[in-house]
GROMACS .gro file of C-alpha atoms in nm:
model
  391
    1MET     CA    1   4.189  -4.688  -4.886
    2LYS     CA    2   4.458  -4.717  -4.609
    3THR     CA    3   4.795  -4.781  -4.669
    4ASN     CA    4   4.975  -5.084  -4.489
    5SER     CA    5   5.331  -4.960  -4.475
    6TYR     CA    6   5.451  -5.223  -4.210
    7ALA     CA    7   5.643  -5.572  -4.257
    8ILE     CA    8   5.514  -5.886  -4.057
    9SER     CA    9   5.753  -5.799  -3.778
   10LEU     CA   10   5.932  -5.480  -3.672
   11LEU     CA   11   6.245  -5.693  -3.707
   12ALA     CA   12   6.178  -5.825  -4.058
   13SER     CA   13   6.060  -5.456  -4.170
   14ILE     CA   14   6.435  -5.358  -4.023
   15VAL     CA   15   6.582  -5.633  -4.279
   16LEU     CA   16   6.356  -5.586  -4.575
   17ALA     CA   17   6.488  -5.231  -4.589
   18GLY     CA   18   6.820  -5.290  -4.501
   19LEU     CA   19   6.920  -5.669  -4.654
   20GLY     CA   20   7.196  -5.574  -4.942
   21GLY     CA   21   7.189  -5.219  -5.150
   22CYS     CA   22   6.900  -5.300  -5.389
   23ASP     CA   23   6.591  -5.072  -5.427
   24GLY     CA   24   6.283  -5.304  -5.425
   25ASN     CA   25   6.142  -5.065  -5.724
   26SER     CA   26   6.441  -5.105  -5.983
   27GLU     CA   27   6.415  -5.314  -6.210
   28SER     CA   28   6.761  -5.515  -6.115
   29ALA     CA   29   6.623  -5.578  -5.769
   30GLY     CA   30   6.613  -5.957  -5.876
   31ASP     CA   31   6.951  -5.989  -6.008
   32ILE     CA   32   7.205  -6.165  -5.806
   33ASN     CA   33   7.544  -6.062  -5.708
   34VAL     CA   34   7.755  -6.354  -5.559
   35THR     CA   35   8.046  -6.123  -5.509
   36VAL     CA   36   8.021  -6.164  -5.106
   37GLU     CA   37   8.052  -5.850  -4.788
   38ASN     CA   38   8.042  -6.067  -4.511
   39PRO     CA   39   8.103  -6.420  -4.415
   40ILE     CA   40   7.787  -6.649  -4.319
   41THR     CA   41   7.731  -6.667  -3.965
   42VAL     CA   42   7.566  -6.961  -3.853
   43ASP     CA   43   7.472  -6.962  -3.461
   44ASN     CA   44   7.274  -7.216  -3.315
   45SER     CA   45   7.305  -7.108  -2.947
   46VAL     CA   46   6.998  -6.982  -2.757
   47GLU     CA   47   7.179  -6.813  -2.521
   48ASN     CA   48   7.401  -6.625  -2.716
   49ASN     CA   49   7.030  -6.455  -2.885
   50THR     CA   50   6.853  -6.418  -2.579
   51THR     CA   51   6.788  -6.058  -2.667
   52THR     CA   52   6.650  -6.174  -2.995
   53PRO     CA   53   6.264  -6.027  -3.001
   54PRO     CA   54   6.001  -6.308  -3.140
   55PRO     CA   55   5.810  -6.158  -3.445
   56VAL     CA   56   5.524  -5.917  -3.377
   57VAL     CA   57   5.280  -5.880  -3.616
   58GLU     CA   58   5.003  -5.620  -3.695
   59GLU     CA   59   4.676  -5.699  -3.923
   60THR     CA   60   4.612  -5.592  -4.293
   61PRO     CA   61   4.337  -5.293  -4.286
   62THR     CA   62   4.006  -5.442  -4.427
   63PRO     CA   63   3.913  -5.322  -4.776
   64THR     CA   64   3.613  -5.143  -4.823
   65GLY     CA   65   3.520  -5.343  -5.168
   66ASN     CA   66   3.434  -5.124  -5.484
   67CYS     CA   67   3.174  -5.348  -5.673
   68ALA     CA   68   3.240  -5.152  -5.969
   69LEU     CA   69   3.606  -5.245  -5.989
   70VAL     CA   70   3.548  -5.615  -5.983
   71ALA     CA   71   3.629  -5.850  -6.237
   72GLU     CA   72   3.389  -6.111  -6.248
   73ALA     CA   73   3.512  -6.505  -6.340
   74SER     CA   74   3.408  -6.836  -6.275
   75PHE     CA   75   3.656  -6.884  -6.050
   76VAL     CA   76   3.603  -6.607  -5.791
   77SER     CA   77   3.287  -6.491  -5.633
   78PHE     CA   78   3.220  -6.169  -5.392
   79ASN     CA   79   3.025  -6.089  -5.108
   80SER     CA   80   2.739  -5.837  -5.111
   81ASP     CA   81   2.985  -5.481  -5.107
   82CYS     CA   82   3.256  -5.689  -5.304
   83SER     CA   83   3.477  -5.648  -5.035
   84ILE     CA   84   3.599  -6.005  -4.979
   85GLY     CA   85   3.614  -6.204  -5.307
   86THR     CA   86   3.634  -6.636  -5.252
   87LEU     CA   87   3.916  -6.808  -5.492
   88SER     CA   88   3.853  -7.118  -5.589
   89GLY     CA   89   3.876  -7.430  -5.875
   90THR     CA   90   4.130  -7.353  -6.192
   91ILE     CA   91   4.197  -6.994  -6.235
   92ASP     CA   92   4.186  -7.041  -6.626
   93SER     CA   93   4.178  -6.738  -6.760
   94SER     CA   94   4.478  -6.419  -6.642
   95TYR     CA   95   4.328  -6.235  -6.388
   96THR     CA   96   4.434  -5.952  -6.148
   97LEU     CA   97   4.365  -5.962  -5.746
   98ILE     CA   98   4.326  -5.582  -5.630
   99GLU     CA   99   4.327  -5.420  -5.322
  100ASP     CA  100   4.000  -5.286  -5.288
  101VAL     CA  101   3.917  -5.661  -5.223
  102SER     CA  102   4.055  -5.886  -4.910
  103TYR     CA  103   4.062  -6.236  -5.092
  104VAL     CA  104   4.023  -6.617  -4.986
  105LEU     CA  105   4.143  -6.873  -5.097
  106ASP     CA  106   3.892  -7.190  -5.097
  107GLY     CA  107   4.031  -7.535  -5.143
  108VAL     CA  108   4.327  -7.605  -5.393
  109VAL     CA  109   4.325  -7.269  -5.624
  110LYS     CA  110   4.523  -7.392  -5.953
  111VAL     CA  111   4.680  -7.101  -6.192
  112GLY     CA  112   4.669  -7.300  -6.562
  113ASN     CA  113   4.669  -7.647  -6.627
  114GLY     CA  114   5.010  -7.699  -6.695
  115ASN     CA  115   5.045  -7.976  -6.433
  116VAL     CA  116   4.890  -8.271  -6.640
  117GLU     CA  117   5.116  -8.576  -6.813
  118ILE     CA  118   5.231  -8.423  -7.105
  119THR     CA  119   5.351  -8.694  -7.374
  120SER     CA  120   5.491  -8.490  -7.666
  121ALA     CA  121   5.595  -8.174  -7.758
  122THR     CA  122   5.315  -8.040  -7.923
  123GLN     CA  123   5.122  -8.090  -7.613
  124MET     CA  124   5.366  -7.940  -7.416
  125GLN     CA  125   5.331  -7.604  -7.645
  126ASP     CA  126   4.951  -7.620  -7.622
  127ILE     CA  127   5.048  -7.572  -7.282
  128GLN     CA  128   5.258  -7.294  -7.316
  129ALA     CA  129   5.057  -7.086  -7.519
  130ALA     CA  130   4.739  -7.152  -7.286
  131GLY     CA  131   4.938  -7.043  -7.009
  132VAL     CA  132   4.776  -6.752  -6.770
  133THR     CA  133   4.900  -6.543  -6.529
  134LEU     CA  134   4.756  -6.415  -6.154
  135THR     CA  135   4.865  -6.068  -6.098
  136ILE     CA  136   4.853  -5.957  -5.770
  137GLU     CA  137   4.838  -5.576  -5.666
  138PRO     CA  138   5.083  -5.456  -5.419
  139GLY     CA  139   4.865  -5.458  -5.055
  140VAL     CA  140   4.647  -5.722  -5.141
  141HIS     CA  141   4.589  -5.983  -4.842
  142VAL     CA  142   4.507  -6.344  -4.951
  143LYS     CA  143   4.338  -6.529  -4.642
  144ALA     CA  144   4.329  -6.877  -4.670
  145ASN     CA  145   4.065  -7.151  -4.532
  146SER     CA  146   4.238  -7.467  -4.378
  147ASP     CA  147   4.272  -7.655  -4.695
  148GLY     CA  148   4.355  -7.353  -4.876
  149VAL     CA  149   4.666  -7.368  -5.180
  150LEU     CA  150   4.794  -7.159  -5.412
  151LEU     CA  151   4.909  -7.361  -5.694
  152VAL     CA  152   5.121  -7.208  -6.011
  153THR     CA  153   5.178  -7.472  -6.255
  154ARG     CA  154   5.401  -7.490  -6.536
  155GLY     CA  155   5.336  -7.239  -6.867
  156SER     CA  156   5.171  -7.061  -6.615
  157LYS     CA  157   5.259  -6.712  -6.440
  158LEU     CA  158   5.247  -6.518  -6.078
  159ASN     CA  159   5.318  -6.207  -6.125
  160ALA     CA  160   5.319  -6.038  -5.723
  161ASP     CA  161   5.481  -5.769  -5.781
  162ALA     CA  162   5.493  -5.517  -5.430
  163TYR     CA  163   5.687  -5.296  -5.248
  164LYS     CA  164   5.799  -5.202  -4.925
  165ALA     CA  165   5.516  -4.977  -4.810
  166LYS     CA  166   5.255  -5.229  -4.940
  167PRO     CA  167   5.327  -5.588  -4.960
  168ILE     CA  168   5.135  -5.864  -5.059
  169THR     CA  169   5.024  -6.068  -4.772
  170PHE     CA  170   4.924  -6.454  -4.735
  171SER     CA  171   4.793  -6.578  -4.421
  172SER     CA  172   4.557  -6.830  -4.232
  173GLY     CA  173   4.200  -6.665  -4.244
  174SER     CA  174   4.109  -6.844  -3.889
  175ASP     CA  175   4.237  -6.590  -3.698
  176ALA     CA  176   4.290  -6.213  -3.659
  177ASN     CA  177   4.657  -6.252  -3.607
  178TYR     CA  178   5.000  -6.432  -3.771
  179ALA     CA  179   5.095  -6.641  -3.411
  180GLY     CA  180   4.940  -6.993  -3.578
  181THR     CA  181   5.129  -7.270  -3.796
  182GLY     CA  182   4.955  -7.522  -4.008
  183GLU     CA  183   4.671  -7.310  -4.059
  184TRP     CA  184   4.664  -7.336  -4.446
  185GLY     CA  185   4.876  -7.526  -4.711
  186GLY     CA  186   5.114  -7.276  -4.906
  187ILE     CA  187   5.231  -7.151  -5.244
  188VAL     CA  188   5.338  -7.405  -5.501
  189ILE     CA  189   5.490  -7.292  -5.777
  190GLN     CA  190   5.598  -7.495  -6.102
  191GLY     CA  191   5.812  -7.479  -6.375
  192PHE     CA  192   5.990  -7.627  -6.678
  193ALA     CA  193   6.337  -7.575  -6.550
  194PRO     CA  194   6.573  -7.951  -6.500
  195GLN     CA  195   6.502  -8.187  -6.226
  196TYR     CA  196   6.686  -8.481  -6.170
  197GLY     CA  197   6.582  -8.774  -6.023
  198ALA     CA  198   6.702  -9.023  -5.725
  199GLY     CA  199   6.985  -9.240  -5.774
  200ASN     CA  200   7.125  -9.293  -6.127
  201THR     CA  201   6.783  -9.234  -6.276
  202GLY     CA  202   6.909  -8.872  -6.370
  203ALA     CA  203   6.721  -8.625  -6.545
  204CYS     CA  204   6.369  -8.662  -6.603
  205TRP     CA  205   6.360  -8.593  -7.014
  206ALA     CA  206   6.463  -8.810  -7.246
  207ASP     CA  207   6.535  -8.878  -7.639
  208GLY     CA  208   6.616  -8.477  -7.673
  209ASN     CA  209   6.218  -8.378  -7.540
  210GLU     CA  210   6.224  -8.077  -7.365
  211TYR     CA  211   5.935  -8.191  -7.089
  212CYS     CA  212   5.915  -8.449  -6.833
  213ASN     CA  213   5.654  -8.567  -6.555
  214VAL     CA  214   5.788  -8.536  -6.200
  215ALA     CA  215   5.485  -8.595  -5.950
  216GLY     CA  216   5.579  -8.327  -5.686
  217GLU     CA  217   5.544  -8.339  -5.361
  218GLY     CA  218   5.229  -8.178  -5.161
  219GLY     CA  219   4.994  -8.442  -5.200
  220ASP     CA  220   4.799  -8.563  -5.509
  221PHE     CA  221   4.636  -8.252  -5.628
  222VAL     CA  222   4.988  -8.130  -5.703
  223GLY     CA  223   5.043  -8.341  -5.998
  224ASN     CA  224   5.333  -8.309  -6.247
  225TYR     CA  225   5.592  -8.031  -6.310
  226GLY     CA  226   5.954  -8.026  -6.480
  227GLY     CA  227   6.142  -7.995  -6.824
  228ASN     CA  228   6.462  -7.894  -6.988
  229LEU     CA  229   6.438  -7.493  -6.966
  230PRO     CA  230   6.680  -7.382  -6.724
  231ALA     CA  231   6.541  -7.056  -6.805
  232ASP     CA  232   6.186  -7.070  -6.757
  233ASP     CA  233   5.964  -6.773  -6.625
  234SER     CA  234   5.727  -6.824  -6.344
  235GLY     CA  235   5.666  -6.485  -6.284
  236ILE     CA  236   5.758  -6.254  -5.976
  237ILE     CA  237   5.740  -6.300  -5.652
  238ARG     CA  238   5.861  -5.919  -5.449
  239TYR     CA  239   5.785  -5.818  -5.137
  240VAL     CA  240   5.582  -6.098  -5.038
  241ARG     CA  241   5.513  -6.264  -4.706
  242MET     CA  242   5.334  -6.561  -4.591
  243ALA     CA  243   5.244  -6.698  -4.278
  244GLU     CA  244   5.096  -6.988  -4.066
  245GLY     CA  245   5.121  -7.267  -4.353
  246GLY     CA  246   5.241  -7.596  -4.370
  247LEU     CA  247   4.946  -7.836  -4.360
  248ILE     CA  248   4.964  -8.174  -4.335
  249ALA     CA  249   4.901  -8.325  -4.652
  250GLY     CA  250   5.016  -8.709  -4.524
  251PRO     CA  251   5.314  -8.874  -4.355
  252ASN     CA  252   5.635  -8.697  -4.503
  253ASN     CA  253   5.423  -8.492  -4.755
  254GLU     CA  254   5.411  -8.175  -4.575
  255ILE     CA  255   5.337  -7.803  -4.776
  256ASN     CA  256   5.618  -7.591  -4.759
  257GLY     CA  257   5.578  -7.230  -4.692
  258LEU     CA  258   5.679  -7.157  -5.080
  259THR     CA  259   5.757  -7.458  -5.306
  260LEU     CA  260   5.967  -7.459  -5.554
  261GLN     CA  261   5.949  -7.746  -5.850
  262GLY     CA  262   6.176  -7.703  -6.109
  263VAL     CA  263   6.106  -7.326  -6.110
  264GLY     CA  264   6.390  -7.140  -6.405
  265TYR     CA  265   6.613  -6.813  -6.310
  266GLY     CA  266   6.355  -6.646  -6.569
  267THR     CA  267   6.124  -6.599  -6.225
  268ILE     CA  268   6.255  -6.322  -6.006
  269ILE     CA  269   6.218  -6.425  -5.641
  270ASP     CA  270   6.341  -6.109  -5.399
  271TYR     CA  271   6.242  -5.929  -5.081
  272VAL     CA  272   6.029  -6.242  -4.946
  273GLN     CA  273   5.951  -6.390  -4.586
  274VAL     CA  274   5.849  -6.666  -4.488
  275HIS     CA  275   5.676  -6.688  -4.117
  276GLY     CA  276   5.547  -6.965  -3.905
  277ASN     CA  277   5.518  -7.244  -4.169
  278GLN     CA  278   5.491  -7.639  -4.028
  279ASP     CA  279   5.737  -7.718  -4.274
  280ASP     CA  280   6.001  -7.602  -4.479
  281GLY     CA  281   6.061  -7.217  -4.529
  282ILE     CA  282   6.145  -7.248  -4.897
  283GLU     CA  283   6.206  -7.590  -5.055
  284TRP     CA  284   6.409  -7.634  -5.411
  285PHE     CA  285   6.261  -7.957  -5.600
  286GLY     CA  286   6.518  -7.933  -5.860
  287GLY     CA  287   6.504  -7.604  -6.069
  288THR     CA  288   6.717  -7.299  -6.126
  289ALA     CA  289   6.517  -6.992  -5.935
  290ASN     CA  290   6.787  -6.777  -5.754
  291VAL     CA  291   6.598  -6.572  -5.429
  292THR     CA  292   6.754  -6.282  -5.270
  293HIS     CA  293   6.632  -6.089  -4.984
  294ALA     CA  294   6.476  -6.352  -4.783
  295VAL     CA  295   6.359  -6.295  -4.391
  296LEU     CA  296   6.260  -6.717  -4.248
  297THR     CA  297   6.114  -6.696  -3.890
  298ASN     CA  298   5.968  -6.894  -3.648
  299ASN     CA  299   5.926  -7.182  -3.910
  300ASP     CA  300   5.913  -7.562  -3.748
  301ASP     CA  301   6.133  -7.780  -4.012
  302ASP     CA  302   6.405  -7.654  -4.217
  303ASP     CA  303   6.440  -7.269  -4.360
  304LEU     CA  304   6.606  -7.315  -4.650
  305ASP     CA  305   6.585  -7.655  -4.802
  306PHE     CA  306   6.717  -7.782  -5.208
  307ASP     CA  307   6.738  -8.064  -5.321
  308GLU     CA  308   6.730  -8.283  -5.653
  309GLY     CA  309   6.965  -8.100  -5.873
  310TYR     CA  310   6.864  -7.739  -5.770
  311LYS     CA  311   7.138  -7.534  -5.938
  312GLY     CA  312   7.088  -7.144  -5.860
  313ASN     CA  313   7.190  -6.874  -5.607
  314ILE     CA  314   7.066  -6.769  -5.246
  315GLN     CA  315   7.173  -6.429  -5.152
  316HIS     CA  316   7.098  -6.196  -4.840
  317ALA     CA  317   6.849  -6.415  -4.612
  318LEU     CA  318   6.803  -6.365  -4.235
  319ILE     CA  319   6.651  -6.717  -4.065
  320ILE     CA  320   6.553  -6.727  -3.696
  321LYS     CA  321   6.464  -7.043  -3.541
  322ASN     CA  322   6.158  -7.008  -3.299
  323GLN     CA  323   6.280  -6.844  -2.969
  324THR     CA  324   5.960  -6.941  -2.708
  325SER     CA  325   5.856  -7.322  -2.869
  326GLY     CA  326   5.938  -7.511  -2.509
  327GLY     CA  327   6.169  -7.717  -2.680
  328LYS     CA  328   5.974  -7.933  -2.934
  329PRO     CA  329   5.916  -7.881  -3.281
  330ILE     CA  330   5.565  -7.978  -3.427
  331GLY     CA  331   5.592  -8.047  -3.780
  332SER     CA  332   5.957  -8.209  -3.730
  333ASN     CA  333   6.187  -8.434  -3.567
  334ASP     CA  334   6.529  -8.242  -3.703
  335PRO     CA  335   6.479  -7.813  -3.767
  336ARG     CA  336   6.730  -7.670  -3.987
  337GLY     CA  337   6.847  -7.343  -4.074
  338ILE     CA  338   6.959  -7.481  -4.415
  339GLU     CA  339   6.924  -7.849  -4.583
  340ALA     CA  340   7.031  -7.955  -4.884
  341ASN     CA  341   6.981  -8.347  -5.009
  342SER     CA  342   7.109  -8.538  -5.373
  343SER     CA  343   7.049  -8.923  -5.285
  344ASP     CA  344   7.443  -9.049  -5.373
  345ALA     CA  345   7.724  -9.018  -5.630
  346ASP     CA  346   7.525  -9.142  -5.909
  347TYR     CA  347   7.332  -8.766  -5.904
  348VAL     CA  348   7.464  -8.621  -6.250
  349PRO     CA  349   7.463  -8.298  -6.222
  350GLN     CA  350   7.440  -8.296  -5.836
  351THR     CA  351   7.247  -8.018  -5.616
  352ALA     CA  352   7.467  -7.757  -5.667
  353ALA     CA  353   7.387  -7.402  -5.484
  354VAL     CA  354   7.623  -7.062  -5.439
  355VAL     CA  355   7.485  -6.944  -5.083
  356ALA     CA  356   7.611  -6.575  -4.936
  357ASN     CA  357   7.548  -6.340  -4.675
  358VAL     CA  358   7.312  -6.565  -4.493
  359THR     CA  359   7.241  -6.561  -4.108
  360ILE     CA  360   7.105  -6.815  -3.841
  361VAL     CA  361   7.004  -6.767  -3.540
  362GLY     CA  362   6.947  -7.074  -3.310
  363GLY     CA  363   6.655  -7.170  -3.136
  364ASP     CA  364   6.511  -7.331  -2.836
  365ALA     CA  365   6.365  -7.649  -3.073
  366THR     CA  366   6.575  -7.939  -3.033
  367ASN     CA  367   6.553  -8.289  -3.216
  368TRP     CA  368   6.322  -8.524  -3.141
  369ASP     CA  369   6.348  -8.899  -3.234
  370GLY     CA  370   5.959  -8.949  -3.144
  371THR     CA  371   5.973  -9.039  -2.788
  372ASP     CA  372   6.267  -8.787  -2.657
  373PHE     CA  373   6.450  -8.526  -2.680
  374SER     CA  374   6.815  -8.580  -2.869
  375GLY     CA  375   6.997  -8.268  -2.894
  376LYS     CA  376   6.950  -7.953  -3.077
  377GLU     CA  377   7.027  -7.987  -3.445
  378PHE     CA  378   7.284  -7.811  -3.634
  379GLY     CA  379   7.254  -7.445  -3.841
  380MET     CA  380   7.332  -7.645  -4.166
  381ARG     CA  381   7.307  -7.974  -4.289
  382LEU     CA  382   7.449  -8.075  -4.638
  383ARG     CA  383   7.437  -8.462  -4.760
  384GLY     CA  384   7.432  -8.701  -4.999
  385SER     CA  385   7.611  -8.580  -5.338
  386VAL     CA  386   7.594  -8.189  -5.280
  387THR     CA  387   7.799  -7.897  -5.388
  388ALA     CA  388   7.778  -7.557  -5.234
  389ALA     CA  389   7.967  -7.251  -5.251
  390ILE     CA  390   7.909  -7.110  -4.865
  391HIS     CA  391   8.025  -6.731  -4.856
   0.00000   0.00000   0.00000
């Protein structure tokens, strides 16, 4: 097997190697240190950034396959030499994606069954006990069909724990490069961490329950998430690249590169890149999940978007808006580097985040009102009842 010791772009490889002082192989690499060394920089001018190179990508070597190494399961099928494995349906038992196989997401691939409506504490306990883990080995490349989505439901986990020389890659299977956008869905992670509804509806749980049912954004298939477990653990996402996603599920209902719905701080998300997504790069819907060392490039809408009572830390991020888009965004009318929302003052608690050591490089895309250009967007917008510490 060849090893693929590259990042999705030369720029990203430099950043992933140099952001912060953590070693991606250390057990503490997911910890967030909110002691800041440099102030946030927000640059929304094209003129000052004409030397910024567009991301240049390299293709993952094609696995040779080895049928003696693969594990058969009802949710995966292999070609004759086992070099390609197609995932579909529900992953209802723990499973490992190995480096010797190139995988395909065919439709919505669901991990576990935790997105059902939970109506009792006993049912919640049963879902937690029945949770499964999808493990992805370093170096694996997952290519998605146009309807491909990876949905990890509450109670189950995604353990995608790689390192700099062998990142894990998710991309479209429709072409041989990473130049597309909106060519597949994205990754949706759901958990039992708190989410706070619109207006004065407050927390989604009640009467001392640890569970609740919040309908997730992204399409009817997403189902339910949420609870009252801030430390909930949905696994590890480390040295993972996600490219060309953002399938439009309906009006104002797109899929982000990485969607975090009620995900708890027991989850490790560190050294990740979202590239060329047609909607947001990473979006939090409530929850407490921290993210460190993130690279967001060429995403069409916002790059970091946190809403609905999210409380967590975001540190060491590089955001580069599209430098060659021709001015008009494809899937957004207000592309920003950072956006955060809460509906009004009745949100209790408010969306609250610590954002530190972030650089935003503006691009050519401007605000689009549906009929005409209406000027460039701000690099960051905090609206509603949002509490944020920006360093």
